PDB file of C-alpha atoms in Angstrom:
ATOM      1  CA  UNK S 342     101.673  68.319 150.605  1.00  0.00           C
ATOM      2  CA  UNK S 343     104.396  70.557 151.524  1.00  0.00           C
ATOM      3  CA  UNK S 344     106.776  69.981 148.387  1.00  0.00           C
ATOM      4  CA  UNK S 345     103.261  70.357 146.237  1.00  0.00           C
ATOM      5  CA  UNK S 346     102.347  73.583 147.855  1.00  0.00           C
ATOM      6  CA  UNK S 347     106.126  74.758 147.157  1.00  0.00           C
ATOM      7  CA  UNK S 348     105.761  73.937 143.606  1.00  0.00           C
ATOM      8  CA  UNK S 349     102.502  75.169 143.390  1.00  0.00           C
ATOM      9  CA  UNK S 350     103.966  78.840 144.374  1.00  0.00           C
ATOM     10  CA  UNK S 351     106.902  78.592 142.550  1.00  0.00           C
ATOM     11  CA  UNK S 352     104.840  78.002 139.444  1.00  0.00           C
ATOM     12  CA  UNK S 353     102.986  81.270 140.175  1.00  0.00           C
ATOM     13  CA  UNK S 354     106.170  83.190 141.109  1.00  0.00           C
ATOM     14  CA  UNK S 355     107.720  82.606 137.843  1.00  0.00           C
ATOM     15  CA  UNK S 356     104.262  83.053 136.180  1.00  0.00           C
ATOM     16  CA  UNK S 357     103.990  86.544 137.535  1.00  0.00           C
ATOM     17  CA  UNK S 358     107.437  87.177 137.272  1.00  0.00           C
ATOM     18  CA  UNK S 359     107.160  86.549 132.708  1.00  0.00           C
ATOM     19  CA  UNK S 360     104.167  88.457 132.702  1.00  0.00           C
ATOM     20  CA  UNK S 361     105.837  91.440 133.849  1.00  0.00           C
ATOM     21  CA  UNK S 362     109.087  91.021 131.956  1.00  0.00           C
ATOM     22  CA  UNK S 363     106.775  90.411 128.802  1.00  0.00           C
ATOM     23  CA  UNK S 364     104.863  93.660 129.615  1.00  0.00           C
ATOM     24  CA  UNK S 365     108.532  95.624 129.754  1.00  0.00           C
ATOM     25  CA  UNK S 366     109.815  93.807 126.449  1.00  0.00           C
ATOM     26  CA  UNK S 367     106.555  95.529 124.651  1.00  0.00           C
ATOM     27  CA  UNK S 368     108.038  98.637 125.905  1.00  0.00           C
ATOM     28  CA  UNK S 369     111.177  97.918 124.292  1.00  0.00           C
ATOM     29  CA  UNK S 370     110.068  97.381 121.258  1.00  0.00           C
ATOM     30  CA  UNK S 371     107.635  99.898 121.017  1.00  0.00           C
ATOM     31  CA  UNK S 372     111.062 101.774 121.209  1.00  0.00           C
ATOM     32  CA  UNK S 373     112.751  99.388 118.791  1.00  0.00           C
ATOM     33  CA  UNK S 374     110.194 100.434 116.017  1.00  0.00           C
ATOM     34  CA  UNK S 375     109.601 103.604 116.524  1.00  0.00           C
ATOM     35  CA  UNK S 376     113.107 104.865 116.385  1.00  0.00           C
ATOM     36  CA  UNK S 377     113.453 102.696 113.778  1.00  0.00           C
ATOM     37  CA  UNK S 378     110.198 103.851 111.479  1.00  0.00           C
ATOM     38  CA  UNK S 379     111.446 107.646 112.203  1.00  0.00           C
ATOM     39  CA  UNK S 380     115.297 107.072 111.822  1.00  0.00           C
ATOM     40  CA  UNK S 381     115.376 105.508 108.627  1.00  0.00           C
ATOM     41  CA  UNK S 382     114.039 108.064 106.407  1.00  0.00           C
ATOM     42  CA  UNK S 383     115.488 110.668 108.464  1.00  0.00           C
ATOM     43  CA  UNK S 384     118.758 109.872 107.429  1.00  0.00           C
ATOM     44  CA  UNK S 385     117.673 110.150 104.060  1.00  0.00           C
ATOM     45  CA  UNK S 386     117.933 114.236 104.607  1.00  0.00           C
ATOM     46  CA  UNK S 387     121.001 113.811 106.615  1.00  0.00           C
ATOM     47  CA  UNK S 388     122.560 112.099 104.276  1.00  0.00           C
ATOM     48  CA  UNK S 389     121.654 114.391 101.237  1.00  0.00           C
ATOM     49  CA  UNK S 390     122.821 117.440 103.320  1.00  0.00           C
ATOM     50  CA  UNK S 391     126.140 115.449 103.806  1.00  0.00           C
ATOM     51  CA  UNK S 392     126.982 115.455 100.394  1.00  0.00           C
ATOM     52  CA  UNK S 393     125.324 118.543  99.344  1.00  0.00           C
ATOM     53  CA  UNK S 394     126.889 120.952  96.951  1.00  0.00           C
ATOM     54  CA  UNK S 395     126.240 123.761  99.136  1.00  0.00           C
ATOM     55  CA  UNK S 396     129.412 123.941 101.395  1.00  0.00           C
ATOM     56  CA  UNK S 397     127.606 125.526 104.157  1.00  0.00           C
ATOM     57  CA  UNK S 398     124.892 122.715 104.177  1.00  0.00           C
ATOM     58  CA  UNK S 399     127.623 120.039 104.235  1.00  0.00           C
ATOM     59  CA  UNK S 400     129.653 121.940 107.001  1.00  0.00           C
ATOM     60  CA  UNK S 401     127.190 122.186 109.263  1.00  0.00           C
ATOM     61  CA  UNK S 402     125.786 118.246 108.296  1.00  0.00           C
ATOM     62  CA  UNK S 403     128.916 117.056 108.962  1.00  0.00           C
ATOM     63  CA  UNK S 404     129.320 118.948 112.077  1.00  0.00           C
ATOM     64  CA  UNK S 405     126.163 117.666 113.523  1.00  0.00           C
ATOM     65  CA  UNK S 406     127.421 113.725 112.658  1.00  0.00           C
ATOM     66  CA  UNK S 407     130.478 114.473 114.542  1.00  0.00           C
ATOM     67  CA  UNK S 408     128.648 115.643 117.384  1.00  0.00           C
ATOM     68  CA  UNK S 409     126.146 112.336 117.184  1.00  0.00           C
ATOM     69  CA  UNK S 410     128.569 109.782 116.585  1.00  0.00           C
ATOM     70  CA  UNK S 411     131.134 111.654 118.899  1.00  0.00           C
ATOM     71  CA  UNK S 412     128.867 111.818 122.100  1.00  0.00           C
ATOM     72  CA  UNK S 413     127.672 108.449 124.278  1.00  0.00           C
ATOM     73  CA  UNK S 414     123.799 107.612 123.214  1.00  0.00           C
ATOM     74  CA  UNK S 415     122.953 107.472 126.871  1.00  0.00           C
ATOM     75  CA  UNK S 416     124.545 111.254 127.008  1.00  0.00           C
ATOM     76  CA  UNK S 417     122.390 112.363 124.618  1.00  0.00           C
ATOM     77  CA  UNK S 418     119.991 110.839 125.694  1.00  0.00           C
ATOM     78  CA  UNK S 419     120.009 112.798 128.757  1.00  0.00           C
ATOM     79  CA  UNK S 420     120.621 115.948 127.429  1.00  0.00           C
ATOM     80  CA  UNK S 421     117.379 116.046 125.090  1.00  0.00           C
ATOM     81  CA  UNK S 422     115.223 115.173 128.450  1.00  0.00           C
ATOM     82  CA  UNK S 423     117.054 117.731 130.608  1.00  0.00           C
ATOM     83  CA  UNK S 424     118.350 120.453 128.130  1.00  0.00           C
ATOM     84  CA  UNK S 425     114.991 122.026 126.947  1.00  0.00           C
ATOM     85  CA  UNK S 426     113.945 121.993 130.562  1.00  0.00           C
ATOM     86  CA  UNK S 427     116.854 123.693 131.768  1.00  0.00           C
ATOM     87  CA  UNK S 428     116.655 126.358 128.629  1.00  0.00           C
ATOM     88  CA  UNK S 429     112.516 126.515 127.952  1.00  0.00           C
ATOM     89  CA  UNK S 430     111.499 125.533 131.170  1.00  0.00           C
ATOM     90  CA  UNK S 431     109.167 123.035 129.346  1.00  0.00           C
ATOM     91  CA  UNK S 432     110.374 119.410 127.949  1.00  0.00           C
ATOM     92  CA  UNK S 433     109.491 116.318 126.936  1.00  0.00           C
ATOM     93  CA  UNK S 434     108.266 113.458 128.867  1.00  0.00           C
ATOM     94  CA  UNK S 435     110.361 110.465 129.255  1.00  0.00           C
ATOM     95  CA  UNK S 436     109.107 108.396 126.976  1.00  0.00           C
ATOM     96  CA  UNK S 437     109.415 111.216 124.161  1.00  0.00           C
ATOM     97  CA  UNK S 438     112.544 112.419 124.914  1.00  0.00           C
ATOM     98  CA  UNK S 439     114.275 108.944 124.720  1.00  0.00           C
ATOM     99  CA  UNK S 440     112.816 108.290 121.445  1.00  0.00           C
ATOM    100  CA  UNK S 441     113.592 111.525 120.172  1.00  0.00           C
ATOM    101  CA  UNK S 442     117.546 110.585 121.311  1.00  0.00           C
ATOM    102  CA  UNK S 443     117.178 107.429 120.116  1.00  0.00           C
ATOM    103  CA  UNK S 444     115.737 108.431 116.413  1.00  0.00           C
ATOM    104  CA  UNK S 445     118.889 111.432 116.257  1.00  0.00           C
ATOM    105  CA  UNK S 446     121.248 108.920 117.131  1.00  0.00           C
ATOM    106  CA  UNK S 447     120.498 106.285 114.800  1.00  0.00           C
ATOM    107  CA  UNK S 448     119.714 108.513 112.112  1.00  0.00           C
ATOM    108  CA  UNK S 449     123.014 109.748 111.843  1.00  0.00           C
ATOM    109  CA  UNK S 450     124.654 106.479 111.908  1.00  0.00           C
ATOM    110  CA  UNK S 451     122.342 104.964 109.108  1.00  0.00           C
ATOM    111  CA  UNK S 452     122.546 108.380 106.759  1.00  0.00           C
ATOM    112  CA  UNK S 453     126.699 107.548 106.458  1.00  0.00           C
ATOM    113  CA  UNK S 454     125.677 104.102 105.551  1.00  0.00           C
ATOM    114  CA  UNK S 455     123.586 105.668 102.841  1.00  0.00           C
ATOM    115  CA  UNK S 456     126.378 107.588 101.857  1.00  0.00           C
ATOM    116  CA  UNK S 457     128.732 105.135 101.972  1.00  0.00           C
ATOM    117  CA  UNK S 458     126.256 103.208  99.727  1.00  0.00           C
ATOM    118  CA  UNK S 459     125.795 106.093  97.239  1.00  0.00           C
ATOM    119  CA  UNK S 460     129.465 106.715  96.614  1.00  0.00           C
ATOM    120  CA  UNK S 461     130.464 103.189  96.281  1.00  0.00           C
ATOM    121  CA  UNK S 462     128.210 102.968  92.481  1.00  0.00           C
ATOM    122  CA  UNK S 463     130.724 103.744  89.798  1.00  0.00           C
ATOM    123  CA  UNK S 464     130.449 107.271  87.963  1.00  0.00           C
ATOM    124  CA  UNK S 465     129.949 105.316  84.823  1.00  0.00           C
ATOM    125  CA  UNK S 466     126.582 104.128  85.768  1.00  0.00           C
ATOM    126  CA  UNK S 467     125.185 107.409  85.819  1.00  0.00           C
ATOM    127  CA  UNK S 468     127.048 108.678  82.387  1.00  0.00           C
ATOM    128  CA  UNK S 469     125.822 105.278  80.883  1.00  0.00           C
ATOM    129  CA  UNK S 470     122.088 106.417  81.975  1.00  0.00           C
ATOM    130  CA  UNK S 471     122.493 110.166  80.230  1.00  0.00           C
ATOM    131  CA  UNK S 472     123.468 108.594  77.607  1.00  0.00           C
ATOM    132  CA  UNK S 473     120.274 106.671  77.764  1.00  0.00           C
ATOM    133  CA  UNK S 474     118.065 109.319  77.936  1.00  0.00           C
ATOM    134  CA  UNK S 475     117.221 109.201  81.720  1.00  0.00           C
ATOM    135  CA  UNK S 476     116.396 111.973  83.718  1.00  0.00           C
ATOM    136  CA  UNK S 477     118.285 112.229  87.237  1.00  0.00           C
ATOM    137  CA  UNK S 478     115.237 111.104  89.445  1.00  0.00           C
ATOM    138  CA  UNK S 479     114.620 108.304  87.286  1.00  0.00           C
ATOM    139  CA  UNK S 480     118.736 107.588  87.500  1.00  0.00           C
ATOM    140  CA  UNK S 481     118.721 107.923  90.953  1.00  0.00           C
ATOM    141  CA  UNK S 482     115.566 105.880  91.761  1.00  0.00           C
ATOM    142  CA  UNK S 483     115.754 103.265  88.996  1.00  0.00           C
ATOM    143  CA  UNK S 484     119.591 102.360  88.795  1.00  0.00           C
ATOM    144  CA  UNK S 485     121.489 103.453  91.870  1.00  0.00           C
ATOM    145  CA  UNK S 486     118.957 103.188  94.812  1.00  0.00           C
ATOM    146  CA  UNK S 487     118.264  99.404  94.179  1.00  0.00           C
ATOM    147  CA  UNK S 488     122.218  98.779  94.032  1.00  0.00           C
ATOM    148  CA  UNK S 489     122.647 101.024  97.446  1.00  0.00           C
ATOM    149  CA  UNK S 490     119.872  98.966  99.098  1.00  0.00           C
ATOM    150  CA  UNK S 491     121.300  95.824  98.649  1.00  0.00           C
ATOM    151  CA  UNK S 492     124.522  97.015  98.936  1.00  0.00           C
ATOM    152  CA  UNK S 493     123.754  98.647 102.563  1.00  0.00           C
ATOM    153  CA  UNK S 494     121.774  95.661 104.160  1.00  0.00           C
ATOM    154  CA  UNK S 495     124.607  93.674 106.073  1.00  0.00           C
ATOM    155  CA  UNK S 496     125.957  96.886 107.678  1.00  0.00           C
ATOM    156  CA  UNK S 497     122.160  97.991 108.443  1.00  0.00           C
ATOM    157  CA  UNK S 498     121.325  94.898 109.517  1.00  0.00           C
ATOM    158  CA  UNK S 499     124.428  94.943 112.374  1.00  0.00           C
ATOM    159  CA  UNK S 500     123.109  98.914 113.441  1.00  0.00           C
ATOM    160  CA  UNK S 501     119.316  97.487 113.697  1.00  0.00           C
ATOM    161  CA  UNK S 502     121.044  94.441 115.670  1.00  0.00           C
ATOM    162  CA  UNK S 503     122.761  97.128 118.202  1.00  0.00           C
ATOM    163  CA  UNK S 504     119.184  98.696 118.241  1.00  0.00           C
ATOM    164  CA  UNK S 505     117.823  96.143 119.720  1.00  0.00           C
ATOM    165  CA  UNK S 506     120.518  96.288 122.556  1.00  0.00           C
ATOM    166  CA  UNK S 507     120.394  99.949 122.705  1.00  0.00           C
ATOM    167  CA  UNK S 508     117.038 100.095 123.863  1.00  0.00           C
ATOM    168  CA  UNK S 509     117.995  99.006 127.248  1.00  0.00           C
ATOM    169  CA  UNK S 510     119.867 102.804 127.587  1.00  0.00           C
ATOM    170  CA  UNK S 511     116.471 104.376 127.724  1.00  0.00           C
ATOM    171  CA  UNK S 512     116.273 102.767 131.360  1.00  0.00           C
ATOM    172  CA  UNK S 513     118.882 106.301 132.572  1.00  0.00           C
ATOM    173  CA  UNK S 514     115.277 108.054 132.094  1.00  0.00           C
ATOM    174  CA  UNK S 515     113.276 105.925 133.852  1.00  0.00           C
ATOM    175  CA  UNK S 516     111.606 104.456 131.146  1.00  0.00           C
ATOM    176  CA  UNK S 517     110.366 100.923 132.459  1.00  0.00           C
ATOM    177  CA  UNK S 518     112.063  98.607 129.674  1.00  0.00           C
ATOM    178  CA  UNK S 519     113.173  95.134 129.570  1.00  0.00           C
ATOM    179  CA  UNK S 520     116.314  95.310 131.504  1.00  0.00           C
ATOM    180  CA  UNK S 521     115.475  98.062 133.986  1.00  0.00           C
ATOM    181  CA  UNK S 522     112.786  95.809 134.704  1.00  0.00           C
ATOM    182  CA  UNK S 523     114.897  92.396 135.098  1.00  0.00           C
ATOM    183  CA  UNK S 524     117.497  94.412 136.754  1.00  0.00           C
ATOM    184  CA  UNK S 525     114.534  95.652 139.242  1.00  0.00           C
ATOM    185  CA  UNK S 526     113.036  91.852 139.918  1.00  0.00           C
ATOM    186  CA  UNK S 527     116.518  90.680 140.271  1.00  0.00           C
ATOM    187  CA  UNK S 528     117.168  92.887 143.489  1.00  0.00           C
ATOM    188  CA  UNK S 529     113.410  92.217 144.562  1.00  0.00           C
ATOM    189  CA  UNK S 530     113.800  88.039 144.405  1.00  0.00           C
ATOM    190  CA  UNK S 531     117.569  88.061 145.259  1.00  0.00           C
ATOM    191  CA  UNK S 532     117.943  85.877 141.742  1.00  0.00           C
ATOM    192  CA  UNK S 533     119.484  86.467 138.711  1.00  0.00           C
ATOM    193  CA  UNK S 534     116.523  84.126 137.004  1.00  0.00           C
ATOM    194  CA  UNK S 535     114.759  87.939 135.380  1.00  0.00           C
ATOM    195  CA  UNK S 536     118.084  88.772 134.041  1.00  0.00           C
ATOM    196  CA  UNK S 537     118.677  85.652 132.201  1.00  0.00           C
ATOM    197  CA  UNK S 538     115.298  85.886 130.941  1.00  0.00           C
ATOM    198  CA  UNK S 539     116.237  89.333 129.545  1.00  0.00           C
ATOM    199  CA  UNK S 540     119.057  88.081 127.780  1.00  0.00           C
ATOM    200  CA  UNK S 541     116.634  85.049 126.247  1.00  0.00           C
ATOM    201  CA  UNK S 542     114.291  87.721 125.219  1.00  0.00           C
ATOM    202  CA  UNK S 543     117.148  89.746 123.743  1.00  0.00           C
ATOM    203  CA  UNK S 544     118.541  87.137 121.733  1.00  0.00           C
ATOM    204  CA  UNK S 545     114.846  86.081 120.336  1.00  0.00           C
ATOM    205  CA  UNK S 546     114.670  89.322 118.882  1.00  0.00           C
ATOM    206  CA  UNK S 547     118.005  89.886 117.574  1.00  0.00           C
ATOM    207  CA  UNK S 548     117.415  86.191 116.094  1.00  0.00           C
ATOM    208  CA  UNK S 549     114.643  87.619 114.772  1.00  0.00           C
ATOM    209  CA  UNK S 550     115.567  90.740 112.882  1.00  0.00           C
ATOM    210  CA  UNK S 551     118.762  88.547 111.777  1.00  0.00           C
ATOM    211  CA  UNK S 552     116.517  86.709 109.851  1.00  0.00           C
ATOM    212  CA  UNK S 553     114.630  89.112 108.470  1.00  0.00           C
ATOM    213  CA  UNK S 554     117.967  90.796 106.952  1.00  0.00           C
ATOM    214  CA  UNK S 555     119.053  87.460 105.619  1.00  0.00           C
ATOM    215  CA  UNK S 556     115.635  87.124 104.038  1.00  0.00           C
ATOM    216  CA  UNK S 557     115.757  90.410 102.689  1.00  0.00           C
ATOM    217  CA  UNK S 558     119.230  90.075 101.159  1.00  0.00           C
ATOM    218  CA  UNK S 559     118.246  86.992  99.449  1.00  0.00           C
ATOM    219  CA  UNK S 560     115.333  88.712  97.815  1.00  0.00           C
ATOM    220  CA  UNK S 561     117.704  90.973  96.189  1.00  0.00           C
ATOM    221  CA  UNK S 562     120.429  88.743  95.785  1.00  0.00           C
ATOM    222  CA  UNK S 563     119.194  89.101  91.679  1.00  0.00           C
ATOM    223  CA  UNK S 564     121.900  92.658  91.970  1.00  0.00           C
ATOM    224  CA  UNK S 565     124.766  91.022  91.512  1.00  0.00           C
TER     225      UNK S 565
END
């Protein structure tokens, strides 16, 4: 009676215990996507002021990627939640701000993949399509953006795998994600159970968007 009573607890413990943890992994990737959805065609502009013919444009482009890539996410991430408090006196809230650090961050890293995409099409493809009477839009959008996409997956595909990760730095604000919440039920129930279920839950969803890249480059694999 006693060992079924034991089990019988246990079984809710643990019950309770993935509820929770499933609760916090919405949060994370309610982060996950919306940094993502805003991010990606923010870079876009970044990217296009990066390699802008207008020097002052570029300067100040390339000065703001430095800053990005040169600064620790969970800095920045700080410093957008704090900073406009500090100046303004009014701010974001938590949630806000670390999306708003999150979407800055990535779309700075993703804009020099686009550029890195870009540049790597040879000239010739874009004499060869004056030549055939195309405009520069229809260039741009019909012969060189389908080559950059597939061209730009794989090292999009290892920043949206980081992503995933990165989402557990919004946890310096406060912001009640996946590990901040395993970390917190691991000092509650003395067990490092929650934060091996973290790391399940973070592998299912890197798994995840894994796949999804390799499903995506095999639907383009026709640009050879």
């Amino acid at each position: 009676m006693i060992e079924f009573l034991s089990e019988y607890f246990l079984r809710i413990k643990i019950g309770k215990l993935l509820a929770v943890m499933l609760q916090s992994t919405c949060v994370s990737l309610e982060v996950f996507f919306l940094t993502l959805i805003f991010s990606v065609p923010l870079a876009l502009f970044i990217c296009f002021g990066r390699m802008s013919a207008v020097k002052i444009v570029a300067g100040i482009t390339n000065l703001f990627l430095l800053i990005i890539r040169g600064t620790p996410l969970m800095l920045q991430l700080i410093f957008v939640y704090f900073a406009p408090q500090m100046i303004f006196g009014i701010g974001f809230d938590r949630f806000t701000a670390a999306i708003v650090a999150m979407v800055i961050n990535y779309a700075a890293y993703f804009a020099e993949i686009y550029r890195g995409g870009i540049q790597s099409i040879p000239f010739g493809q874009y004499e060869a399509a004056k030549v055939l009477g195309f405009t520069k839009n229809q260039t741009f959008f019909r012969i060189i953006i389908p080559q950059v996409v597939k061209r730009i997956i794989p090292p999009m595909g290892n920043e949206v795998i980081t992503l995933v990760k990165d989402t557990a730095l919004v946890q310096v604000l406060g912001v009640a994600e996946l590990f901040h919440v395993a970390q917190t039920q691991s000092g509650r129930l003395v067990s490092v159970m929650p934060l091996f279920i973290a790391g399940v839950f973070y592998f299912i969803m890197n798994w995840v968007v894994s796949k999804a890249f390799d499903f995506t480059e095999k639907k383009l694999g026709y640009y050879k």
